[in-house]
GROMACS .gro file of C-alpha atoms in nm:
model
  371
    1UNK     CA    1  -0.584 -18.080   0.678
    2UNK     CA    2  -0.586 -17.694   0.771
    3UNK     CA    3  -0.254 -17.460   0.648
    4UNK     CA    4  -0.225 -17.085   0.685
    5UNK     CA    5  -0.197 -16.905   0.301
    6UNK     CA    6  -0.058 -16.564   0.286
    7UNK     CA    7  -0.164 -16.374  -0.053
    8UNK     CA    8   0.009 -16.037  -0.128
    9UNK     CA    9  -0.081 -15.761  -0.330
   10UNK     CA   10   0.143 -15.513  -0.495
   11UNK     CA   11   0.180 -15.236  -0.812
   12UNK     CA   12   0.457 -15.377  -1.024
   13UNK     CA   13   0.645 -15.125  -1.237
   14UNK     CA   14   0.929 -15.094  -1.524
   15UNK     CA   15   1.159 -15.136  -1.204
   16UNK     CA   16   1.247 -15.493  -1.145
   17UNK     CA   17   1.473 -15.471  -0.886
   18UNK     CA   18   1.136 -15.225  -0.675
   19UNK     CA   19   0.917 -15.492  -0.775
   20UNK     CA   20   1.172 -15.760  -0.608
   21UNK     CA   21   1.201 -15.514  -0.261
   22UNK     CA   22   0.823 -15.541  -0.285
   23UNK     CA   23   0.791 -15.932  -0.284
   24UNK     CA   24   1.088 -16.010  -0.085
   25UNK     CA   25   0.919 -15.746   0.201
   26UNK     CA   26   0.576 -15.975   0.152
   27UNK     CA   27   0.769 -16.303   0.136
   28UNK     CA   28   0.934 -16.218   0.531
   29UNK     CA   29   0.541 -16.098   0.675
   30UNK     CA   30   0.370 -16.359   0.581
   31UNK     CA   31   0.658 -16.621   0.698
   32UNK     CA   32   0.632 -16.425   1.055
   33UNK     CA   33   0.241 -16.475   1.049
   34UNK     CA   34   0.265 -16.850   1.021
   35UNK     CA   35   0.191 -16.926   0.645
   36UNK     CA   36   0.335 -17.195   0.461
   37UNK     CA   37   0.240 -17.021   0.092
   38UNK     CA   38   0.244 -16.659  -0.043
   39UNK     CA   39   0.058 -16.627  -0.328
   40UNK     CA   40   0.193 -16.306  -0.542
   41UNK     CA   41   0.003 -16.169  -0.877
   42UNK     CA   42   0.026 -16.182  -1.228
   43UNK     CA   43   0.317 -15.977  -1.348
   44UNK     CA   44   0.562 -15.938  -1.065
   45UNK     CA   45   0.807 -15.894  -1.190
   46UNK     CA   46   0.753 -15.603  -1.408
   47UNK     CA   47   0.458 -15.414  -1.590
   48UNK     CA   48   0.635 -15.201  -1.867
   49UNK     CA   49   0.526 -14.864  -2.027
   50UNK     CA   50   0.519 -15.007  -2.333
   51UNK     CA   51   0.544 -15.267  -2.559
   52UNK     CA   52   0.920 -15.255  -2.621
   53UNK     CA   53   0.994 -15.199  -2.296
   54UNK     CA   54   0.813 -15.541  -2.169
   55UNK     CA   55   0.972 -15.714  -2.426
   56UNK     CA   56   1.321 -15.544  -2.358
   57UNK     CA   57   1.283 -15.637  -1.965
   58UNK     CA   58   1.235 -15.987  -2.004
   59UNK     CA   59   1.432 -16.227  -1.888
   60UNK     CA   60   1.495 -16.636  -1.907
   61UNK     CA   61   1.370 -16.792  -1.601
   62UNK     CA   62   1.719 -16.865  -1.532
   63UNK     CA   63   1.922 -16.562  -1.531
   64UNK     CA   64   1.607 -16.307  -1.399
   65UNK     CA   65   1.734 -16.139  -1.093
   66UNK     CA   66   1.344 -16.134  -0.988
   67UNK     CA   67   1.347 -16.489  -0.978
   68UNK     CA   68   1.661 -16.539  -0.819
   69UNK     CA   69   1.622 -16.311  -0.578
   70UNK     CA   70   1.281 -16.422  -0.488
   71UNK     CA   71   1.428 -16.784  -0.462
   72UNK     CA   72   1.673 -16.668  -0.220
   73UNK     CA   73   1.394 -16.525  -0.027
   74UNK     CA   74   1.193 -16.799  -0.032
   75UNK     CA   75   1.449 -17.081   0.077
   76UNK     CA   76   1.584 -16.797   0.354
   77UNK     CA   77   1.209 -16.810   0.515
   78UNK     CA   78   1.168 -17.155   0.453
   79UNK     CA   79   0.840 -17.080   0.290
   80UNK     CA   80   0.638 -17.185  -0.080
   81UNK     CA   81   0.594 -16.908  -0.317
   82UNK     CA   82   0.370 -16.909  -0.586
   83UNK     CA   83   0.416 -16.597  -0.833
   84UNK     CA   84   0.356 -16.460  -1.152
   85UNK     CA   85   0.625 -16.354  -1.411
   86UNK     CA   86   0.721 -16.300  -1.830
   87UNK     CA   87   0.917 -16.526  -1.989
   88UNK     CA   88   1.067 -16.434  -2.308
   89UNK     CA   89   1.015 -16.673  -2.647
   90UNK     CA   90   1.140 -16.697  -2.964
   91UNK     CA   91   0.831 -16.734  -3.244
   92UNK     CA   92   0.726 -16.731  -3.581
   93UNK     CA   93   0.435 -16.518  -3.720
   94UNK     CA   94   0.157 -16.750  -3.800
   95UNK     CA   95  -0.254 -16.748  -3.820
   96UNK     CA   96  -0.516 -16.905  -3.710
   97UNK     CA   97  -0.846 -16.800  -3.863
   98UNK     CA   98  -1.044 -17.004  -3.577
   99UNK     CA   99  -0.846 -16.843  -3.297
  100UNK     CA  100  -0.711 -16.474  -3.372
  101UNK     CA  101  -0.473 -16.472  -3.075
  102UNK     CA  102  -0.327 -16.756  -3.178
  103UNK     CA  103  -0.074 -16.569  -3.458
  104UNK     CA  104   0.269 -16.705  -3.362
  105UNK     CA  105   0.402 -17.000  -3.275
  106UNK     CA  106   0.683 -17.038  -3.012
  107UNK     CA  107   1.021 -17.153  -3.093
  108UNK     CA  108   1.225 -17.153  -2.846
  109UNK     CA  109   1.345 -17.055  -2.490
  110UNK     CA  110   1.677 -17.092  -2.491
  111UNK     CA  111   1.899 -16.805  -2.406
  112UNK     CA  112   2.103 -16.832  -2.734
  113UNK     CA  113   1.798 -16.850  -2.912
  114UNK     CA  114   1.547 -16.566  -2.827
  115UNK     CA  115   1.920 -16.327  -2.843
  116UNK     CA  116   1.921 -16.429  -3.230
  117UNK     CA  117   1.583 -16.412  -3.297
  118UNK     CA  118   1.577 -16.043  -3.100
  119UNK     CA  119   1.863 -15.957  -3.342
  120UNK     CA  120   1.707 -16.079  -3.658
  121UNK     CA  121   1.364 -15.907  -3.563
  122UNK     CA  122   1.583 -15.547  -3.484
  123UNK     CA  123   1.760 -15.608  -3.813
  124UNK     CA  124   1.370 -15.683  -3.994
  125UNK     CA  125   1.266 -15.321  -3.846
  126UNK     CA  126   1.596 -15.151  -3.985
  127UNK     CA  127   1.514 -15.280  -4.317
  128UNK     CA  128   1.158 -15.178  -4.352
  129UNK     CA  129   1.242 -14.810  -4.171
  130UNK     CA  130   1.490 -14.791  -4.480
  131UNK     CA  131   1.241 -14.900  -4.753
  132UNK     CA  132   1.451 -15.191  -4.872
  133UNK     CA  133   1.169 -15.464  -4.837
  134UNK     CA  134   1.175 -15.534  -5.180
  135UNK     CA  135   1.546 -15.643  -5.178
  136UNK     CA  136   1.464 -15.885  -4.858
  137UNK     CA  137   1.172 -16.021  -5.095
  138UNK     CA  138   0.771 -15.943  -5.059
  139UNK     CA  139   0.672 -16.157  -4.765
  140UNK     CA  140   1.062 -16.214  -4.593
  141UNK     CA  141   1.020 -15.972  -4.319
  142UNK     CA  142   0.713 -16.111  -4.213
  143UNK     CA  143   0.844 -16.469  -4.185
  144UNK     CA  144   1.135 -16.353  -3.944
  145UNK     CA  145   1.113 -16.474  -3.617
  146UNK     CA  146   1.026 -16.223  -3.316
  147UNK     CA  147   1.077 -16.241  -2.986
  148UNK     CA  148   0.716 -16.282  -2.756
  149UNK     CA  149   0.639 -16.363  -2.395
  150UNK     CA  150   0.545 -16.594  -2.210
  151UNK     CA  151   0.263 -16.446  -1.930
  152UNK     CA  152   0.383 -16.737  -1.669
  153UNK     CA  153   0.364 -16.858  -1.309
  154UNK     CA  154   0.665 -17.051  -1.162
  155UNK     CA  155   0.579 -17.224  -0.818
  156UNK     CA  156   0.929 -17.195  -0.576
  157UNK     CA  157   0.946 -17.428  -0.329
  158UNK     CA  158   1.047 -17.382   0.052
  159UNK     CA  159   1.362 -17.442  -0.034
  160UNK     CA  160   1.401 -17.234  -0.274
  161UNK     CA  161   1.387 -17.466  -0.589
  162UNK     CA  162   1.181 -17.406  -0.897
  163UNK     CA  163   0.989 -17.745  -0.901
  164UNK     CA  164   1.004 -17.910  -1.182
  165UNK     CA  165   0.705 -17.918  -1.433
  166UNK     CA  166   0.514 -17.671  -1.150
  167UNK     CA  167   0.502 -17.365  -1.435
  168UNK     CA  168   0.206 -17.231  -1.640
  169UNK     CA  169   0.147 -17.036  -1.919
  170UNK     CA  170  -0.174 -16.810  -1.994
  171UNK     CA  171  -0.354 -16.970  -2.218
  172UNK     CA  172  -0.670 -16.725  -2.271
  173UNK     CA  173  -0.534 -16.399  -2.367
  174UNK     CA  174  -0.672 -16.003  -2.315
  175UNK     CA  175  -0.732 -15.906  -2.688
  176UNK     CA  176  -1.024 -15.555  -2.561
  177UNK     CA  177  -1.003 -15.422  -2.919
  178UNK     CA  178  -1.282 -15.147  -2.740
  179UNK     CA  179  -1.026 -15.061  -2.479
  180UNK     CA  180  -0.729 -15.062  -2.707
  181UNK     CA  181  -0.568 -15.361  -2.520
  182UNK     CA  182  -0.440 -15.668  -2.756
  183UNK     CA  183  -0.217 -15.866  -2.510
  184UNK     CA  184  -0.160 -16.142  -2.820
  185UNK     CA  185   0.020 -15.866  -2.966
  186UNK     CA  186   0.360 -15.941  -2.774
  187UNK     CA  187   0.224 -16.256  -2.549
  188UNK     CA  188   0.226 -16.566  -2.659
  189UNK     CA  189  -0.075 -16.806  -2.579
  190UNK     CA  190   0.022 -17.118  -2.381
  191UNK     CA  191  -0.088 -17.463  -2.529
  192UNK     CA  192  -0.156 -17.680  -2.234
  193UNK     CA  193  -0.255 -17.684  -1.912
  194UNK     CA  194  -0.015 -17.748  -1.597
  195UNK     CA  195  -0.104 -18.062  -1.395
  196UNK     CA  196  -0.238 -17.971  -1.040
  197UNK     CA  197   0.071 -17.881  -0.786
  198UNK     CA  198   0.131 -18.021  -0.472
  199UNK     CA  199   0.145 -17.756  -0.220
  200UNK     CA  200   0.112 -17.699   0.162
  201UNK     CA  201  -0.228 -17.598   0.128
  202UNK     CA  202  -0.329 -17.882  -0.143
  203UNK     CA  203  -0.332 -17.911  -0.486
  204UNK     CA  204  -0.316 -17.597  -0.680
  205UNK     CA  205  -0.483 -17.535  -1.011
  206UNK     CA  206  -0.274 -17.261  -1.219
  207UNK     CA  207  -0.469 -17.030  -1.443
  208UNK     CA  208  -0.443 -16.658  -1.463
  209UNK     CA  209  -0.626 -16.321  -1.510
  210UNK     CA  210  -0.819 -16.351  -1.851
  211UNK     CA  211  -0.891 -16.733  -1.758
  212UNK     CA  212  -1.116 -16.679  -1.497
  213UNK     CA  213  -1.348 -16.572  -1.777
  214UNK     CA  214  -1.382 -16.931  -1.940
  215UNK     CA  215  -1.537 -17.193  -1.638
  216UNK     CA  216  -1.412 -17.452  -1.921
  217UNK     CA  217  -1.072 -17.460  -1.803
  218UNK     CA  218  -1.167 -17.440  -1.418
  219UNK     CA  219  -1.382 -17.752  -1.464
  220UNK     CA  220  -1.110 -17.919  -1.631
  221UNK     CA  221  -0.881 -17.843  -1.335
  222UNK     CA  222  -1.128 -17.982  -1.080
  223UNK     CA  223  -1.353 -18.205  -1.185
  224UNK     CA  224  -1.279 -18.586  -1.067
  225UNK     CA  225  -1.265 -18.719  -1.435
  226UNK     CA  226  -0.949 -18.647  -1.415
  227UNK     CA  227  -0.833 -18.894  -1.128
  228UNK     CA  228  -0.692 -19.057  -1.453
  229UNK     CA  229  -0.489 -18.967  -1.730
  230UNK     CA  230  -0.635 -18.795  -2.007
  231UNK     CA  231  -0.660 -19.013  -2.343
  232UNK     CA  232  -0.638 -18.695  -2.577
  233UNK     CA  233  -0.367 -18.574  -2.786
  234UNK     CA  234  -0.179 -18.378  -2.562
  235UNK     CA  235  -0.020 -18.026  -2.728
  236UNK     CA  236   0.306 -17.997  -2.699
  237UNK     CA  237   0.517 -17.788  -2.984
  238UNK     CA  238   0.757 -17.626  -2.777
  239UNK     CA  239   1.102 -17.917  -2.736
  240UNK     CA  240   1.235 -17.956  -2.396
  241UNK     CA  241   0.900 -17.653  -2.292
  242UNK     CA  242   0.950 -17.632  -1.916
  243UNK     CA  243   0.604 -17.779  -1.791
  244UNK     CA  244   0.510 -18.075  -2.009
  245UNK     CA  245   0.191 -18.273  -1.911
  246UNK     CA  246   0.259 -18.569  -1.836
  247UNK     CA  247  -0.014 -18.800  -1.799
  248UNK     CA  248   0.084 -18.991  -1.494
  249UNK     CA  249   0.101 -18.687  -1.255
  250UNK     CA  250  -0.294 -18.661  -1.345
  251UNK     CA  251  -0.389 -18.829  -1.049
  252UNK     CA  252  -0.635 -18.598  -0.850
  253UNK     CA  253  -0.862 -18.250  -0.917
  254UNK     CA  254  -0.742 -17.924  -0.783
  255UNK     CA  255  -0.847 -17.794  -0.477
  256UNK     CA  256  -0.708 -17.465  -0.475
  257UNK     CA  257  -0.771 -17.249  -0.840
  258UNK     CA  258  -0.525 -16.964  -0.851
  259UNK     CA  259  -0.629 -16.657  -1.031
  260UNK     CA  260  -0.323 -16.422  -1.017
  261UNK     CA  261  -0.436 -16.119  -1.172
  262UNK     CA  262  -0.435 -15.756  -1.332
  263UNK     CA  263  -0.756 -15.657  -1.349
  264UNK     CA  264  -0.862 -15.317  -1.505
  265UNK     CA  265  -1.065 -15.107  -1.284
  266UNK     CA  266  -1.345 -15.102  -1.556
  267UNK     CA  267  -1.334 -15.502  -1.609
  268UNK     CA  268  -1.255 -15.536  -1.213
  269UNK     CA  269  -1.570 -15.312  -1.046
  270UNK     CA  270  -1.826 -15.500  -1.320
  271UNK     CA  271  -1.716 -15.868  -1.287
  272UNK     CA  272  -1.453 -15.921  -1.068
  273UNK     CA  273  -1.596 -16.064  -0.729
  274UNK     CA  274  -1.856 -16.259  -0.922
  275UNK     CA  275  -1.660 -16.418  -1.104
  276UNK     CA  276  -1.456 -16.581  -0.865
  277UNK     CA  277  -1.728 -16.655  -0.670
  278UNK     CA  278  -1.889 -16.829  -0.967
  279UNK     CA  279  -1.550 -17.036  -1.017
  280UNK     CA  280  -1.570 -17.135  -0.646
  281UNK     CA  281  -1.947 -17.289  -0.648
  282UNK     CA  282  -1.939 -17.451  -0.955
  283UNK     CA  283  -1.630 -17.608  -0.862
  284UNK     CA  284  -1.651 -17.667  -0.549
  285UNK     CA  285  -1.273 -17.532  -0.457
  286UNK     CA  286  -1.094 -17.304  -0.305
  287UNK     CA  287  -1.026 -16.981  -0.541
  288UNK     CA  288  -0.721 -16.784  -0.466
  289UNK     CA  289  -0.675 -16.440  -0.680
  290UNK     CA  290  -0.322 -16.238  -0.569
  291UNK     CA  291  -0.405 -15.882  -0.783
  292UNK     CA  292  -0.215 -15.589  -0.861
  293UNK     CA  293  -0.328 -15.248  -0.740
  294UNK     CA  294  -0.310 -14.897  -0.835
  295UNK     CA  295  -0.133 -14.681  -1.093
  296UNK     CA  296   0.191 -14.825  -1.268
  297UNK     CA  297   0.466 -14.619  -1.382
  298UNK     CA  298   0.266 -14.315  -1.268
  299UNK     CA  299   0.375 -13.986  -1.515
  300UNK     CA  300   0.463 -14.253  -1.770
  301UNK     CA  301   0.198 -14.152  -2.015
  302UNK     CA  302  -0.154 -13.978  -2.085
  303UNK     CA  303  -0.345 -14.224  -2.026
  304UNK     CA  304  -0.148 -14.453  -1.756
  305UNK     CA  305  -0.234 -14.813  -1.635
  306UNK     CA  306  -0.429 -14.892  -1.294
  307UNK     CA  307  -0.565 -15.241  -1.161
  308UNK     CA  308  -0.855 -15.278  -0.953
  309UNK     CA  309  -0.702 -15.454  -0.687
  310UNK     CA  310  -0.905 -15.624  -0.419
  311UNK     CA  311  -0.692 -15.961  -0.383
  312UNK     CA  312  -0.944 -16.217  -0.282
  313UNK     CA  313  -0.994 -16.550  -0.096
  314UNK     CA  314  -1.301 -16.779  -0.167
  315UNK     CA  315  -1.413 -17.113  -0.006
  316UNK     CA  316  -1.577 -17.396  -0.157
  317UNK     CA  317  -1.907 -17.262  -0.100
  318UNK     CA  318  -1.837 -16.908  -0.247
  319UNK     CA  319  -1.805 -16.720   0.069
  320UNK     CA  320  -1.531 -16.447   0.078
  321UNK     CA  321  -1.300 -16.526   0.268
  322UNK     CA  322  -1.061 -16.239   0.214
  323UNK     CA  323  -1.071 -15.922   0.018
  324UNK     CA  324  -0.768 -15.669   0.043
  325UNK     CA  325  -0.797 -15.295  -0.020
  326UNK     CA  326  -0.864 -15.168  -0.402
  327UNK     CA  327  -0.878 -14.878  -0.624
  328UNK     CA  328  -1.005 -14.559  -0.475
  329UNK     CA  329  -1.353 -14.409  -0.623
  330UNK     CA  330  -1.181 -14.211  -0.900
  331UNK     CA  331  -1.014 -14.495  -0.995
  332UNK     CA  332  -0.716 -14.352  -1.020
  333UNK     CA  333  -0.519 -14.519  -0.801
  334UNK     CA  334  -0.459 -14.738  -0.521
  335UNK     CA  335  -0.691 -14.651  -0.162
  336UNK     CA  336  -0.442 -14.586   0.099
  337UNK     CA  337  -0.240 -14.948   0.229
  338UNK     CA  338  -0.379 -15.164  -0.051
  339UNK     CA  339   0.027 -15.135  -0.177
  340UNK     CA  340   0.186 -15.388  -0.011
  341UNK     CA  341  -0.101 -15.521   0.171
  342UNK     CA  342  -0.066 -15.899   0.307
  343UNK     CA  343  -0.364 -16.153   0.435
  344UNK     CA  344  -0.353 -16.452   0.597
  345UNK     CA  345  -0.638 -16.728   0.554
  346UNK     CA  346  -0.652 -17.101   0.667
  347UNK     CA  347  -0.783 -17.353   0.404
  348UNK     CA  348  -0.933 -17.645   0.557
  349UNK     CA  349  -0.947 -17.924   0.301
  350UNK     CA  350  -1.170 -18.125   0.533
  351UNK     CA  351  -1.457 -17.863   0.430
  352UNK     CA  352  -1.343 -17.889   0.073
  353UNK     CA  353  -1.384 -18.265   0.119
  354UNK     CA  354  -1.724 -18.232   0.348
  355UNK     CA  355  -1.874 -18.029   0.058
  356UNK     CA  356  -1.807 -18.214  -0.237
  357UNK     CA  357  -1.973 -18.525  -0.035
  358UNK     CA  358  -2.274 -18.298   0.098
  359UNK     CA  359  -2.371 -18.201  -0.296
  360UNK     CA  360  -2.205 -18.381  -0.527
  361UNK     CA  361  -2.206 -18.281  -0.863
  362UNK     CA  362  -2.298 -18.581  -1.118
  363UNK     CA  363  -2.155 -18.448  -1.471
  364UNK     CA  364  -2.409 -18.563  -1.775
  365UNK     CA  365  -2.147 -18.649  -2.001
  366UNK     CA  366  -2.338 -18.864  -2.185
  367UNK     CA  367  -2.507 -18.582  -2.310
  368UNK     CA  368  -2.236 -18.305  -2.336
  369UNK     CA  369  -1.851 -18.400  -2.373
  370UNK     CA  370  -1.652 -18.421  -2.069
  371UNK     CA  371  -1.397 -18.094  -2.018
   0.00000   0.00000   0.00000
């Protein structure tokens, strides 16, 4: 089996409705160019220029006019789009000594829900700015629920349909303390991962960014062990969450891992490439990274965002298949037509197949446990 995927690269900013023009513009190229899939990057939909701001942008899956919009687009071309978004959640302020980014735990989605529980947080801050947090009680304010985000992917169908179950939320998240970057700060950590997708191209494996750093969750994407259901306890404290695992649909390993990404230029010129490259060869799959590029909300601040870039396209046996433009030299910002930039690729499952069979690779799980 051989399908064309189209992966476009943009630089999101606090403008939703720019962000949108920039997808939608993708979303008709690659359809003319033959692909059945676009793959777009982490954070679509909007990268803020702060920390209130993202959490002020977000919107339910439902009701985001990115989504909607790109749905439109999507059924309109008749093509698959695979994209990545925030999704706002009501949570509690927990800890977890073994895991530090793991300091909330989610509530709810519901629209109703995350308004109250943005109301009762805005309330909390009045109440400390006016020194009055001995009247709420020592420890109430930090019991009230907040409002975090999801960092998802939603895969949208040819149609134009969210599929059911087909979302994914970032389970690995960007705490750089050296760099000043604590993403657990306003994101909150998924808690499972998201059954491979059926897709044009094949089965799709959903991670993103941070989790190409941990070949843990890759293997347990891909390996074959998985051709049945998995007999742990599955986590699951979100009710009525919008991509439960369910056992039965873990019938086959991913063929295509998706990295969509935001990669700081630091982070991006050390480890980027070889990282995916890595994730390719000792998985044996296809590896599919959509990246922003360039500077966000340029004038925003003093010391602005900028991602590396360099959306990338590996085979089974590690060899680039695609690599889009990047950051210039400086750094700075985007090289000239990396904004906006589309590429086309086919993936040929017979040579993911013809691989796997040349060197297969016999896990020793009676010596280490399976992943």
């Amino acid at each position: 089996m051989m399908a064309k995927a189209a992966i476009g690269q943009i630089c999101s900013s606090n403008s939703m409705a720019h962000n949108l023009e920039q997808c939608v513009k993708l979303v008709g190229q690659a359809a003319a160019k033959g692909a059945k899939i676009l793959f777009l990057p982490e954070a679509s939909d909007y990268i803020g220029t702060s920390a209130a701001e993202s959490l002020a942008l977000a919107k339910p899956v439902n009701t985001s006019p990115f989504v909607n919009g790109l749905r439109s687009a999507a059924a309109e071309h008749k093509l698959a789009v695979h994209v990545g978004i925030h999704v706002p959640v009501a949570v509690k302020l927990t800890s977890d000594p073994s895991n530090p980014v793991l300091n909330s735990i989610p509530e709810s989605e519901d629209a109703e829900s995350v308004e109250k529980a943005s109301k009762e947080a805005e309330e909390s801050s009045r109440t400390r700015e006016e020194g009055k947090e001995e009247e709420a009680g020592e420890n109430e304010a930090d019991k009230d629920p907040k409002i975090k985000l999801y960092n998802r992917t939603i895969y949208i169908t040819p149609t134009g349909a969210l599929l059911e179950n087909g979302s994914y939320d970032k389970l690995h998240l960007f705490d750089y303390p050296s760099a000043s970057l604590r993403e657990s700060a306003t994101t909150q950590a998924g808690s499972r991962f998201t059954p491979p997708i059926p897709s044009p191209i094949g089965l799709l494996g959903s991670l993103i960014c941070f989790d190409l750093r941990f070949p843990e969750a890759a293997l347990h994407l891909t390996t074959r062990s998985h051709l049945t259901p998995p007999s742990y306890p599955l986590a699951n404290p979100v009710a009525n969450s919008p991509n439960p695992l369910n056992p039965s649909e873990y019938k086959a390993p991913a063929q295509v891992l998706l990295y969509p990404s935001a990669f700081t230029v630091a982070t991006g010129a050390a480890h980027w490439s070889v990282l995916l490259r890595a994730r390719a060869i000792e998985t044996q799959s296809y590896v599919v990274a959509a990246a922003q590029v360039g500077l966000h909300n340029p004038g925003s601040s003093a010391n602005p965002r900028v991602s590396y870039g360099r959306s990338t396209v590996i085979d089974p046996w590690g060899r680039e298949l695609l690599v889009l433009k990047g950051v210039r030299e400086d750094g700075k910002d985007a090289e000239e037509g990396a904004v906006g930039e589309l590429g086309v690729v086919d993936i040929d499952l017979g040579e993911w197949e013809k691989i796997r069979e040349a060197m297969p690779l016999i896990r020793r799980t009676d010596v280490y446990p399976e992943v």
